[in-house]
Coordinates of C-alpha atoms and ligand atoms in Angstrom, one line a residue:
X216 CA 113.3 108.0 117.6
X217 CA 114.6 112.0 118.1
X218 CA 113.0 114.6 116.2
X219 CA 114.8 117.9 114.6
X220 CA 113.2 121.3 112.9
X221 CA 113.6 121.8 109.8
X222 CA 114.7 125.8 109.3
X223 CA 116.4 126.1 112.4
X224 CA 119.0 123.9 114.1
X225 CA 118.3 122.7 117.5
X226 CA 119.1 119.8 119.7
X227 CA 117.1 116.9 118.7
X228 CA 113.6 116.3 121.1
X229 CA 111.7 113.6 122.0
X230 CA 108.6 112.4 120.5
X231 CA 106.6 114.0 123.7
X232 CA 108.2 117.8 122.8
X233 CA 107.3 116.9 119.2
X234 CA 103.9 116.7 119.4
X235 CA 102.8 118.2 122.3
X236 CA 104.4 121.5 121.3
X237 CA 104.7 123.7 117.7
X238 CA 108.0 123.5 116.1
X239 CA 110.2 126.7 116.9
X240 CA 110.8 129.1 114.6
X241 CA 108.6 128.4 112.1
X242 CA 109.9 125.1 111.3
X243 CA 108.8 121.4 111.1
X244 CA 109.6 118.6 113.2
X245 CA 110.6 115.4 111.2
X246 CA 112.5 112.1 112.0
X247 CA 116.0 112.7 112.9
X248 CA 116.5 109.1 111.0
X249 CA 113.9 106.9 109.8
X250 CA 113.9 103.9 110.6
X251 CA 114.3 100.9 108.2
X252 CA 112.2 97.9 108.4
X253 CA 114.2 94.6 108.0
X254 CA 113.5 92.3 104.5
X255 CA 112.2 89.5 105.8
X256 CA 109.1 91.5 107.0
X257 CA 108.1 91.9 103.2
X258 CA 108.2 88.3 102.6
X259 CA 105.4 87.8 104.5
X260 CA 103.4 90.7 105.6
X261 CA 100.7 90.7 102.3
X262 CA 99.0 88.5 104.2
X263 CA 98.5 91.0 107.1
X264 CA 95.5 93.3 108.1
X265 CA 95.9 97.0 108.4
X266 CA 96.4 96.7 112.2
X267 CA 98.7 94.0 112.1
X268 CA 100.8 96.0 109.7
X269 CA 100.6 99.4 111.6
X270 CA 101.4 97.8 114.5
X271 CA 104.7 97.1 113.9
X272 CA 105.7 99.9 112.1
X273 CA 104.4 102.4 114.7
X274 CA 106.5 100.1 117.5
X275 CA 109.3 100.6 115.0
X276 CA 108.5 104.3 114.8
X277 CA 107.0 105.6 118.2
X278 CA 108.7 101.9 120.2
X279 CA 111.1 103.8 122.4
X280 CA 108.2 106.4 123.5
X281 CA 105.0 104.3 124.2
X282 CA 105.0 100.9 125.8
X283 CA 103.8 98.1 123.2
X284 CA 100.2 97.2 124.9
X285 CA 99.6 101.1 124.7
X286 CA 100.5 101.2 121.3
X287 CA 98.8 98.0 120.4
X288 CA 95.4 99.5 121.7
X289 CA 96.5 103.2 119.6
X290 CA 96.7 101.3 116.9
X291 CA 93.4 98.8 117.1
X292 CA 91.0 101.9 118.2
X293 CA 92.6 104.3 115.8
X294 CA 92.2 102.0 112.3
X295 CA 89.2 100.0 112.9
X296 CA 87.6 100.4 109.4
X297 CA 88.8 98.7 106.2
X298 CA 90.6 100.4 103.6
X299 CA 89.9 98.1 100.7
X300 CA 92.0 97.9 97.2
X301 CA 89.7 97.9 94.1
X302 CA 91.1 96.9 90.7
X303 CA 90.0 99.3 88.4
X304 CA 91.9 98.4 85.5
X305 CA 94.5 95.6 84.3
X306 CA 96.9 98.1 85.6
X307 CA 95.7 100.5 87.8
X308 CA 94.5 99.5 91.7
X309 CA 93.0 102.3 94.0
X310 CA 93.1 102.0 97.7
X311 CA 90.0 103.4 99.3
X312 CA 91.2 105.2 102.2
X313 CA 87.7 107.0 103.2
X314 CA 85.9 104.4 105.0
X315 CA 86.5 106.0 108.6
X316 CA 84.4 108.5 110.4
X317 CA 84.2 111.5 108.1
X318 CA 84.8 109.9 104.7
X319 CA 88.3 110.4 103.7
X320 CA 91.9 109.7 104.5
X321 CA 92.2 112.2 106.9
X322 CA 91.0 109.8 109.7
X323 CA 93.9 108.1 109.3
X324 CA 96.4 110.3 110.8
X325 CA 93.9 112.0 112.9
X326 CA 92.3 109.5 115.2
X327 CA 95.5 107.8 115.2
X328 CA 97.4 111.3 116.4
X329 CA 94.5 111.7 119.0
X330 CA 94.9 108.5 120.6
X331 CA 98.9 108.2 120.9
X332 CA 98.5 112.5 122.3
X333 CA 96.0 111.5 124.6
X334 CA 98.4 108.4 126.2
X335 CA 101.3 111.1 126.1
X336 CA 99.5 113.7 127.9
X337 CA 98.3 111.5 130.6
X338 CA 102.0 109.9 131.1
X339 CA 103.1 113.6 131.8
X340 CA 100.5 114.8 133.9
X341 CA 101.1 111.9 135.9
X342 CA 104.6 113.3 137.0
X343 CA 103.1 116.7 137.2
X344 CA 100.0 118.8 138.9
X345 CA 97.1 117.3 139.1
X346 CA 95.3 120.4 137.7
X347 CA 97.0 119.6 134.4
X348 CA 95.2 116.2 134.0
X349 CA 93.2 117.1 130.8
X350 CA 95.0 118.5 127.3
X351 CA 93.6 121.0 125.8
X352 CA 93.4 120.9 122.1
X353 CA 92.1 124.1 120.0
X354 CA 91.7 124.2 116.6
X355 CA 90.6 127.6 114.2
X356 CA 89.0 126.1 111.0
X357 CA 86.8 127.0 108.2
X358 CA 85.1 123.4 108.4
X359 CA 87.5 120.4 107.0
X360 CA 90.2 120.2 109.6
X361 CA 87.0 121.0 112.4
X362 CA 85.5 117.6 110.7
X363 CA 88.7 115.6 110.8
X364 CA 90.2 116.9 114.2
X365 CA 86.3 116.9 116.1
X366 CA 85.5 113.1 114.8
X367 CA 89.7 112.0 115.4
X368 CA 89.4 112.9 118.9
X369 CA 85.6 112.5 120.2
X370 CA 85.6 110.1 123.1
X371 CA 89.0 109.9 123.6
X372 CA 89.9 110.0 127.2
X373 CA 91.2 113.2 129.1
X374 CA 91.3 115.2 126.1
X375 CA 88.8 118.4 125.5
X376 CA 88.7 119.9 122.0
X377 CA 87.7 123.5 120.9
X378 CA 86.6 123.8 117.3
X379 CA 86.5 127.9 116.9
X380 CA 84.9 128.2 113.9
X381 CA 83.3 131.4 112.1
X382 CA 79.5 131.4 111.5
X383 CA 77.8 131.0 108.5
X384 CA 81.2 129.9 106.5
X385 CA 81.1 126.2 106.1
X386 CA 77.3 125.2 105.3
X387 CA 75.4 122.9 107.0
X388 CA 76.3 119.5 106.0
X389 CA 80.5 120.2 107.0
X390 CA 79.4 121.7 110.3
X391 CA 77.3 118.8 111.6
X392 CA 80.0 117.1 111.6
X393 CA 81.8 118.6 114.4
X394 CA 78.4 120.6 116.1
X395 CA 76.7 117.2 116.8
X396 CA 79.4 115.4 118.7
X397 CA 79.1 116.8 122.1
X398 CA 81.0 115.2 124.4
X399 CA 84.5 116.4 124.6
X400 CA 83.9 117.8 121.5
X401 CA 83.0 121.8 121.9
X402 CA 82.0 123.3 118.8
X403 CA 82.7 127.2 119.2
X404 CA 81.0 129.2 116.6
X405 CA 82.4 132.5 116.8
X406 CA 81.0 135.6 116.0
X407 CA 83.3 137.2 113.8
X408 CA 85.4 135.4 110.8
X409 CA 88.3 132.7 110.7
X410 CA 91.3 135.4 111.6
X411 CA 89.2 136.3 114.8
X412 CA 89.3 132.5 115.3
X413 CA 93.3 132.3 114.4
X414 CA 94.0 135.3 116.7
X415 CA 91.7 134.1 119.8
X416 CA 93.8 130.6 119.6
X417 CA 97.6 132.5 119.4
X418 CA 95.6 134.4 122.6
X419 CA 95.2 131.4 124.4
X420 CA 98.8 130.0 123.6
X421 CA 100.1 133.4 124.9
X422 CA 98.7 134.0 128.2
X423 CA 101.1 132.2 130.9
X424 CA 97.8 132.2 133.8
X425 CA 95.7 130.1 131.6
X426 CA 98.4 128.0 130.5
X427 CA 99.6 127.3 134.2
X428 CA 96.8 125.5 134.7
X429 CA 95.4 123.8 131.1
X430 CA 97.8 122.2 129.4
X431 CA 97.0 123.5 125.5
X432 CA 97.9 121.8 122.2
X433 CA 97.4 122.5 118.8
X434 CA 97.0 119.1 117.4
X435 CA 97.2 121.0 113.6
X436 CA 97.6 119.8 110.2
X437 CA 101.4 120.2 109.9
X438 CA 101.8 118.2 113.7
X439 CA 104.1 115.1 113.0
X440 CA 102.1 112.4 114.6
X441 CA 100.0 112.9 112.1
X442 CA 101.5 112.3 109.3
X443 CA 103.5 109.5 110.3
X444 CA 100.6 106.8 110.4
X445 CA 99.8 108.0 107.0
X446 CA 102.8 105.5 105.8
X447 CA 100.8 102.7 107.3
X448 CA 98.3 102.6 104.9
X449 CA 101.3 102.4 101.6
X450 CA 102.3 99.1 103.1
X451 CA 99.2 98.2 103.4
X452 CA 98.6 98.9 99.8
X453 CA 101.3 96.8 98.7
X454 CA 100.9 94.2 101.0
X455 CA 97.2 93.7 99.2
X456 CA 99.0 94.3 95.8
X457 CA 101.4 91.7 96.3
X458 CA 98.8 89.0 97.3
X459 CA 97.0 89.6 94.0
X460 CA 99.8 90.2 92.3
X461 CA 102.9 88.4 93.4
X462 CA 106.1 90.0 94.5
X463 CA 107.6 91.2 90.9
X464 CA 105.1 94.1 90.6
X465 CA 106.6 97.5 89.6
X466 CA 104.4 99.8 91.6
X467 CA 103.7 104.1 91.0
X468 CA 101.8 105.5 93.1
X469 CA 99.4 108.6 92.6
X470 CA 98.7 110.7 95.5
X471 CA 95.9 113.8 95.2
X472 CA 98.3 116.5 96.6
X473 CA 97.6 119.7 98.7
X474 CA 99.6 120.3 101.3
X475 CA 102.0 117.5 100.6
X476 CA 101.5 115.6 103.8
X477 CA 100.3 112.4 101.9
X478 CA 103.3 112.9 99.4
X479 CA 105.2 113.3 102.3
X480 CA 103.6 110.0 103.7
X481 CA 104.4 107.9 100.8
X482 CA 108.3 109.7 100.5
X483 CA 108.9 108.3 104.3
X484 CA 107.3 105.0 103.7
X485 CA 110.0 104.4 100.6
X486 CA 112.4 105.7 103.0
X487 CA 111.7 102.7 105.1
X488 CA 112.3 100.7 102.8
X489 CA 108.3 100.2 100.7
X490 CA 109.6 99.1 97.1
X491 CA 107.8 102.2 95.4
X492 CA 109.2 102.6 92.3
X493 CA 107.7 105.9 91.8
X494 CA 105.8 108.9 93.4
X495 CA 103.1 110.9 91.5
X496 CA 101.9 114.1 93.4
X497 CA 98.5 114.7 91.5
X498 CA 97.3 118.9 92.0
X499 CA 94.7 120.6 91.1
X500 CA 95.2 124.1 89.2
X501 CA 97.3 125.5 92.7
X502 CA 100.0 124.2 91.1
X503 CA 102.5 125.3 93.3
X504 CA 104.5 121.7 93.2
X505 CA 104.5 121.5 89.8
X506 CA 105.7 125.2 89.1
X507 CA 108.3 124.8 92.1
X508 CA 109.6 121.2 90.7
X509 CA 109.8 122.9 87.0
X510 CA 110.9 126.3 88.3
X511 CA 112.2 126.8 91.7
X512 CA 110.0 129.1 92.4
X513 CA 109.3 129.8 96.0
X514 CA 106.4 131.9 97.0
X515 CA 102.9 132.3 98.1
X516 CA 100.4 132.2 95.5
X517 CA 96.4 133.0 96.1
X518 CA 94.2 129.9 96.3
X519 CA 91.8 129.4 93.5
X520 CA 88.7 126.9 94.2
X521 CA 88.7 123.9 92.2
X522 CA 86.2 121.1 92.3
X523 CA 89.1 118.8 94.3
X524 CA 88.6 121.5 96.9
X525 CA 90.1 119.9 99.9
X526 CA 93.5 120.6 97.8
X527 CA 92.9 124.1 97.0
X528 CA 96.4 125.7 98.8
X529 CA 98.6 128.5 98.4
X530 CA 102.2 127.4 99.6
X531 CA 102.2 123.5 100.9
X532 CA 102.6 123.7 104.3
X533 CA 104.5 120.6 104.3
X534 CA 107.0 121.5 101.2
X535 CA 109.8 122.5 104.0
X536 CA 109.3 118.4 105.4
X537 CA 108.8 117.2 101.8
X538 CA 112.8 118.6 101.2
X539 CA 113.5 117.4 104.7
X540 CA 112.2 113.6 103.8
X541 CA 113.7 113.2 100.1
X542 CA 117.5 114.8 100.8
X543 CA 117.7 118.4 101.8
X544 CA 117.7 120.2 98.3
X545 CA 114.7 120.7 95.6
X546 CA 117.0 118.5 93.3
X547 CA 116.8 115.4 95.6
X548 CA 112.8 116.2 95.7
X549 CA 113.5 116.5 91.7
X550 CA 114.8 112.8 91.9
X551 CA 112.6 111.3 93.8
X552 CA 109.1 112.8 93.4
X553 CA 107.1 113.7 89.9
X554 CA 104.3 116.2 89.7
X555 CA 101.1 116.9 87.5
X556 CA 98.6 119.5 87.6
X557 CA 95.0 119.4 86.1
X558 CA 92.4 122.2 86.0
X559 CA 88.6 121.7 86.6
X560 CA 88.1 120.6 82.7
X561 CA 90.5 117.4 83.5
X562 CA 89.0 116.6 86.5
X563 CA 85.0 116.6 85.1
X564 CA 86.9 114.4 82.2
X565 CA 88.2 112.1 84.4
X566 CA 85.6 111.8 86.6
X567 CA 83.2 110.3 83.8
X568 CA 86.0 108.7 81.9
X569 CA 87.0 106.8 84.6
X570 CA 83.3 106.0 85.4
X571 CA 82.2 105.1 81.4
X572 CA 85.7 102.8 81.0
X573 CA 85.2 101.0 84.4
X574 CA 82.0 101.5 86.1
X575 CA 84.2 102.9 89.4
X576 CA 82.6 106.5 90.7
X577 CA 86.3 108.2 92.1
X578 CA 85.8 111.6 94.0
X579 CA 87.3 114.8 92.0
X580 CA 90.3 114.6 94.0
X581 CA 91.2 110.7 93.3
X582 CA 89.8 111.5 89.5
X583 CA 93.2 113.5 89.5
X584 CA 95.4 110.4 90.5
X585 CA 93.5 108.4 88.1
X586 CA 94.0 111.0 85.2
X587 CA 97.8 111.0 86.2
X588 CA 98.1 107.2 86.2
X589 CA 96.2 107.1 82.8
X590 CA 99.0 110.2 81.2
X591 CA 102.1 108.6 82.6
X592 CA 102.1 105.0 83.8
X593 CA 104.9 102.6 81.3
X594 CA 104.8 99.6 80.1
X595 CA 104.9 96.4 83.0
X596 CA 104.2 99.3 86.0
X597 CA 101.3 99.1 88.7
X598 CA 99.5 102.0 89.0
X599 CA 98.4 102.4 92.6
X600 CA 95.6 105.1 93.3
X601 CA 95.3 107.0 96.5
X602 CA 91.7 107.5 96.6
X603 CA 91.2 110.1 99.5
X604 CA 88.0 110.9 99.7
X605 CA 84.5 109.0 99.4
X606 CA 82.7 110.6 96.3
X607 CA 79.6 112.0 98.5
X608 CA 82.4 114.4 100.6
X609 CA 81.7 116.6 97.3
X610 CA 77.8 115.7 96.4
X611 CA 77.3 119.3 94.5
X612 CA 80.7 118.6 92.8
X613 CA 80.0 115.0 92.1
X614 CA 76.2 115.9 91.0
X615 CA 77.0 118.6 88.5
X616 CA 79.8 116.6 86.9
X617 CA 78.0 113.5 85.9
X618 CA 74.7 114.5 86.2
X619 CA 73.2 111.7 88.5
X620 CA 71.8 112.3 92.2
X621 CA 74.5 110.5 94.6
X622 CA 73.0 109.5 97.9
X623 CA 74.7 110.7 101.2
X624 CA 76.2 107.9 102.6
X625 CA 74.8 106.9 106.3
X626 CA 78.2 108.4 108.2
X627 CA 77.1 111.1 106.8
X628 CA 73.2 111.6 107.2
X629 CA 74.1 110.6 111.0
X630 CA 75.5 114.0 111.5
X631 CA 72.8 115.4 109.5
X632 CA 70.4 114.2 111.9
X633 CA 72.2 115.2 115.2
X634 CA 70.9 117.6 117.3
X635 CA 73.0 120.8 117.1
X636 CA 75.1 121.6 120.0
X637 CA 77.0 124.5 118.6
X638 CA 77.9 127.4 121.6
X639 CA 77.9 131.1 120.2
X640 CA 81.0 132.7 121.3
X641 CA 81.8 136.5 121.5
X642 CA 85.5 137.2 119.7
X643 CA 86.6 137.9 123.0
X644 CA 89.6 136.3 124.6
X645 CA 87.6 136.5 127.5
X646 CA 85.1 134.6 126.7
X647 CA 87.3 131.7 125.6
X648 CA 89.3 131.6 128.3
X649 CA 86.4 131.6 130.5
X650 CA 85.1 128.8 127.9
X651 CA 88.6 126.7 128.9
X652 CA 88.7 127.6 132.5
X653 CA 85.1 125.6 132.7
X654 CA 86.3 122.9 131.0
X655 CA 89.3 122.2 133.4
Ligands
LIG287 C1 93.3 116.9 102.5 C2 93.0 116.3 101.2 C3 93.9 116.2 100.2 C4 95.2 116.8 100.2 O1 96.1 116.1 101.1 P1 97.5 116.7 101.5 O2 98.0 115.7 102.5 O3 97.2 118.0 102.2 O4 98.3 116.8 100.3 C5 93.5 115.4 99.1 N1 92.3 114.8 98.9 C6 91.4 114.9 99.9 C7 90.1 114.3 99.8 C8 91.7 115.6 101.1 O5 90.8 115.7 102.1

C-alpha cells in the first residue's frame, strides 16, 4: 500500500517514509486506496480472536512492507489483552477496549505502532550506518500521550523514547505512568512548561549534526500507523456481535470523539468493507464536529475541560484525514458520519443512568456513546458502544459523579508503587541533545 498527504499533492510514499517521517506541509498521510477485504472472510471470522483477525487485516494493510512472520509477531505482542463485548442492554453492546497497559484504547494503536516502527527502523539501518542502529522517538506531552507512547514502546527493541514533559502539570498518578518504566523509557521532566517542551523537540528535528547520527521520530498522535490498527478492533466487535447475534444484525456504532482518530478508525474499517450501518461521533461540549457537520465552520476554538477530559480539543487534528477517508468534501463526511455533543450535565446523567438501568459502571467518555445510543438508535438497530477508557482512568471524575469510592485498578497501583526515575532537565537544547547523544 502507497501513502499520499492530504493538503498538498505529492508523489505517493511508502509505508517506511510514512511513518518514519511527519507529513510535509502540514498535511496527513492516509491510504492512497484502502484495501477491501474479500466476503467470504465475514462468513467465518466471528469465530476468530483479536489476533487472528488483526492478523490478516494488517497483512492486507502493511503485506507488501513487512514480511508475514514479522507481522505475525507485531501483531501477537502488540494485542495480547482481551477486549471483551458486554451486553448492556437488549440493544446496545459495548466493547471494552481498555484492558491493555494504561487502561484505554489508546494501547491499541500505540503498542501496535511501536512494534511495526521498531521492525522498520531496524530493516533501514541495516542498509545504512551502523551509528544509526537505534530510533529515536521524542514526544512533548502534558501527561496522556507520555502514558500511551511511554507504556506502547517500553521494552521494545532498538528503540529509545524521550517523554519531555513540564513539571508539576500532570499530577502524580498520570506521571507514574511514564516516570517508573525505566528502561528505554526516559522520562524528561523539564524545567519550564509544555511550549519549552514543543520547542526543545522542533530543536532536535532541526539540527542536521545530531540527526546525522540518531535517527529521530516523532511517533505522535496524528502518525498513520497508529490509527490504522484501530480498525482491528471494529471487526473484532462485529465478529463477537455476529456470534451472539447471527449475521442479520443492523449495527451503529458510537465512538467518544476528540480528535477524530477513532471516528476515523471506524470510517476506514467500513471502507474495507465492515457492514456498519452507521457512525456516531459522540463529543463532549468542544463541539467542533458537531458545529462544523451543522455549519461548516472551520476554525480553532479554545478547549474547555469537561469531565470526558481525554476529548477536550480545539480543532480535531484528524478532521483533514476524517475528509480524506469519507470522499474529499464535508458533504461526503455529511453522508457518511453523524455527530452529538453533550455537556458535563449529560454526561453525570448518563453515567448513573446507565449504572441504575443496568448495573454497568461506563467511564465519562463511553457514558457519551451510551447517551448517544440511548437518543438516536431506531427500531431493529444494534447499538455498538466504543468504550475507551476503564472508569478508574478518571477516579476524581467517576467519584464525584456517583458518589461511591472506585478502587484503582492493579495496572494502575503498579505505577503507583514504582520507584520514580524521572531526570530534571534544563530547557536547554543543550542539555537534550547531550541527553540523546548519551543514549546513542
Ligand atoms: C483519546 C481518547 C478519546 C478521543 O479519541 P480520538 O481518537 O482522539 O477521537 C476518547 N476517549 C478516551 C478515553 C481517550 O483516551
Amino acid at each position: 500500500m502507497r501513502y499520499t498527504a492530504t493538503r498538498q499533492s505529492c508523489n505517493s510514499v511508502s509505508l517506511g517514509e510514512a511513518v518514519l517521517h511527519s507529513s510535509p506541509g502540514g498535511g496527513l498521510f492516509v491510504p492512497d486506496k484502502l484495501p477491501v477485504i474479500p466476503a467470504p472472510f465475514f462468513m467465518n471470522f466471528s469465530g476468530m480472536t483479536l489476533p487472528e483477525i488483526a492478523y490478516v487485516l494488517a497483512d492486507r494493510l502493511f503485506g507488501d512492507d513487512v514480511d508475514s512472520a514479522s507481522l505475525k509477531k507485531v501483531v501477537d505482542d502488540a494485542f495480547d489483552f482481551p477486549a471483551p463485548l458486554v451486553r448492556l442492554s437488549d440493544n446496545i453492546y459495548a466493547i471494552e477496549l481498555f484492558h491493555g497497559p494504561t487502561l484505554t484504547f489508546k494501547d491499541f494503536g500505540v503498542r501496535f505502532m511501536a512494534r511495526l516502527l521498531s521492525h522498520l527502523h531496524s530493516g533501514r539501518a541495516m542498509n545504512r550506518s551502523k551509528r544509526l542502529s537505534k530510533l529515536h522517538v521524542l514526544v512533548a506531552t502534558n501527561g496522556n500521550t507520555g502514558s500511551a507512547v511511554a507504556n506502547g514502546f517500553a521494552g521494545v527493541g532498538n528503540v529509545e523514547v524521550y517523554i519531555l514533559f513540564p513539571r508539576g502539570k500532570a499530577g502524580r498518578q498520570l506521571e507514574a505512568q511514564f516516570t517508573t518504566l525505566g528502561g528505554n523509557i526516559h522520562a524528561l521532566e523539564v524545567q519550564g512548561t509544555i511550549d519549552d517542551c514543543h520547542s526543545l523537540v522542533a530543536q532536535a528535528y532541526a539540527d542536521p549534526a545530531l540527526n546525522a547520527v540518531a535517527a529521530l521520530t516523532s511517533a505522535n498522535s496524528i502518525n498513520i500507523a497508529r490509527l490504522l490498527p484501530q480498525t482491528f478492533y471494529y471487526f473484532y466487535a462485529m465478529a463477537q456481535l455476529r456470534q451472539r447475534l447471527g449475521d442479520k444484525i443492523k449495527v451503529t456504532a458510537a465512538v467518544p470523539a476528540g480528535n477524530l482518530g477513532n471516528v476515523c478508525a471506524a470510517v476506514a474499517a467500513r471502507s474495507m468493507g465492515l457492514d456498519l450501518q452507521r457512525i456516531i461521533a459522540c463529543e463532549n461540549a468542544n463541539d467542533f464536529l458537531c458545529q462544523w457537520l451543522r455549519t461548516g465552520r472551520d476554525d480553532t476554538p479554545r478547549a474547555i475541560p469537561t469531565l470526558a477530559c481525554a476529548a477536550d480539543k480545539g480543532r480535531p487534528s484528524n478532521l483533514d484525514r476524517l475528509v480524506h477517508l469519507c470522499g474529499g468534501t464535508p458533504d461526503d463526511v455529511r453522508r457518511k458520519v453523524e455527530g452529538v455533543s453533550y455537556d458535563d450535565s449529560h454526561i453525570i446523567n448518563a453515567v448513573n443512568g446507565c449504572y441504575e438501568e443496568t448495573g454497568y459502571t461506563i467511564d465519562p467518555h463511553g457514558a457519551l456513546a451510551w447517551q448517544a445510543l440511548r437518543d438516536n438508535l431506531r427500531a431493529g438497530e444494534t447499538g455498538l458502544l466504543m468504550a475507551t477508557a476503564h472508569p478508574a482512568r478518571s477516579l476524581t471524575a467517576m467519584n464525584a459523579i456517583t458518589g461511591r469510592a472506585m478502587d484503582l485498578p492493579l495496572q494502575l497501583t503498579r505505577f503507583m508503587n514504582g520507584s520514580d526515575l524521572r531526570k530534571p532537565l534544563l530547557p536547554s537544547y543543550n542539555a537534550l541533545r547531550e541527553f540523546i547523544l548519551n543514549n546513542l
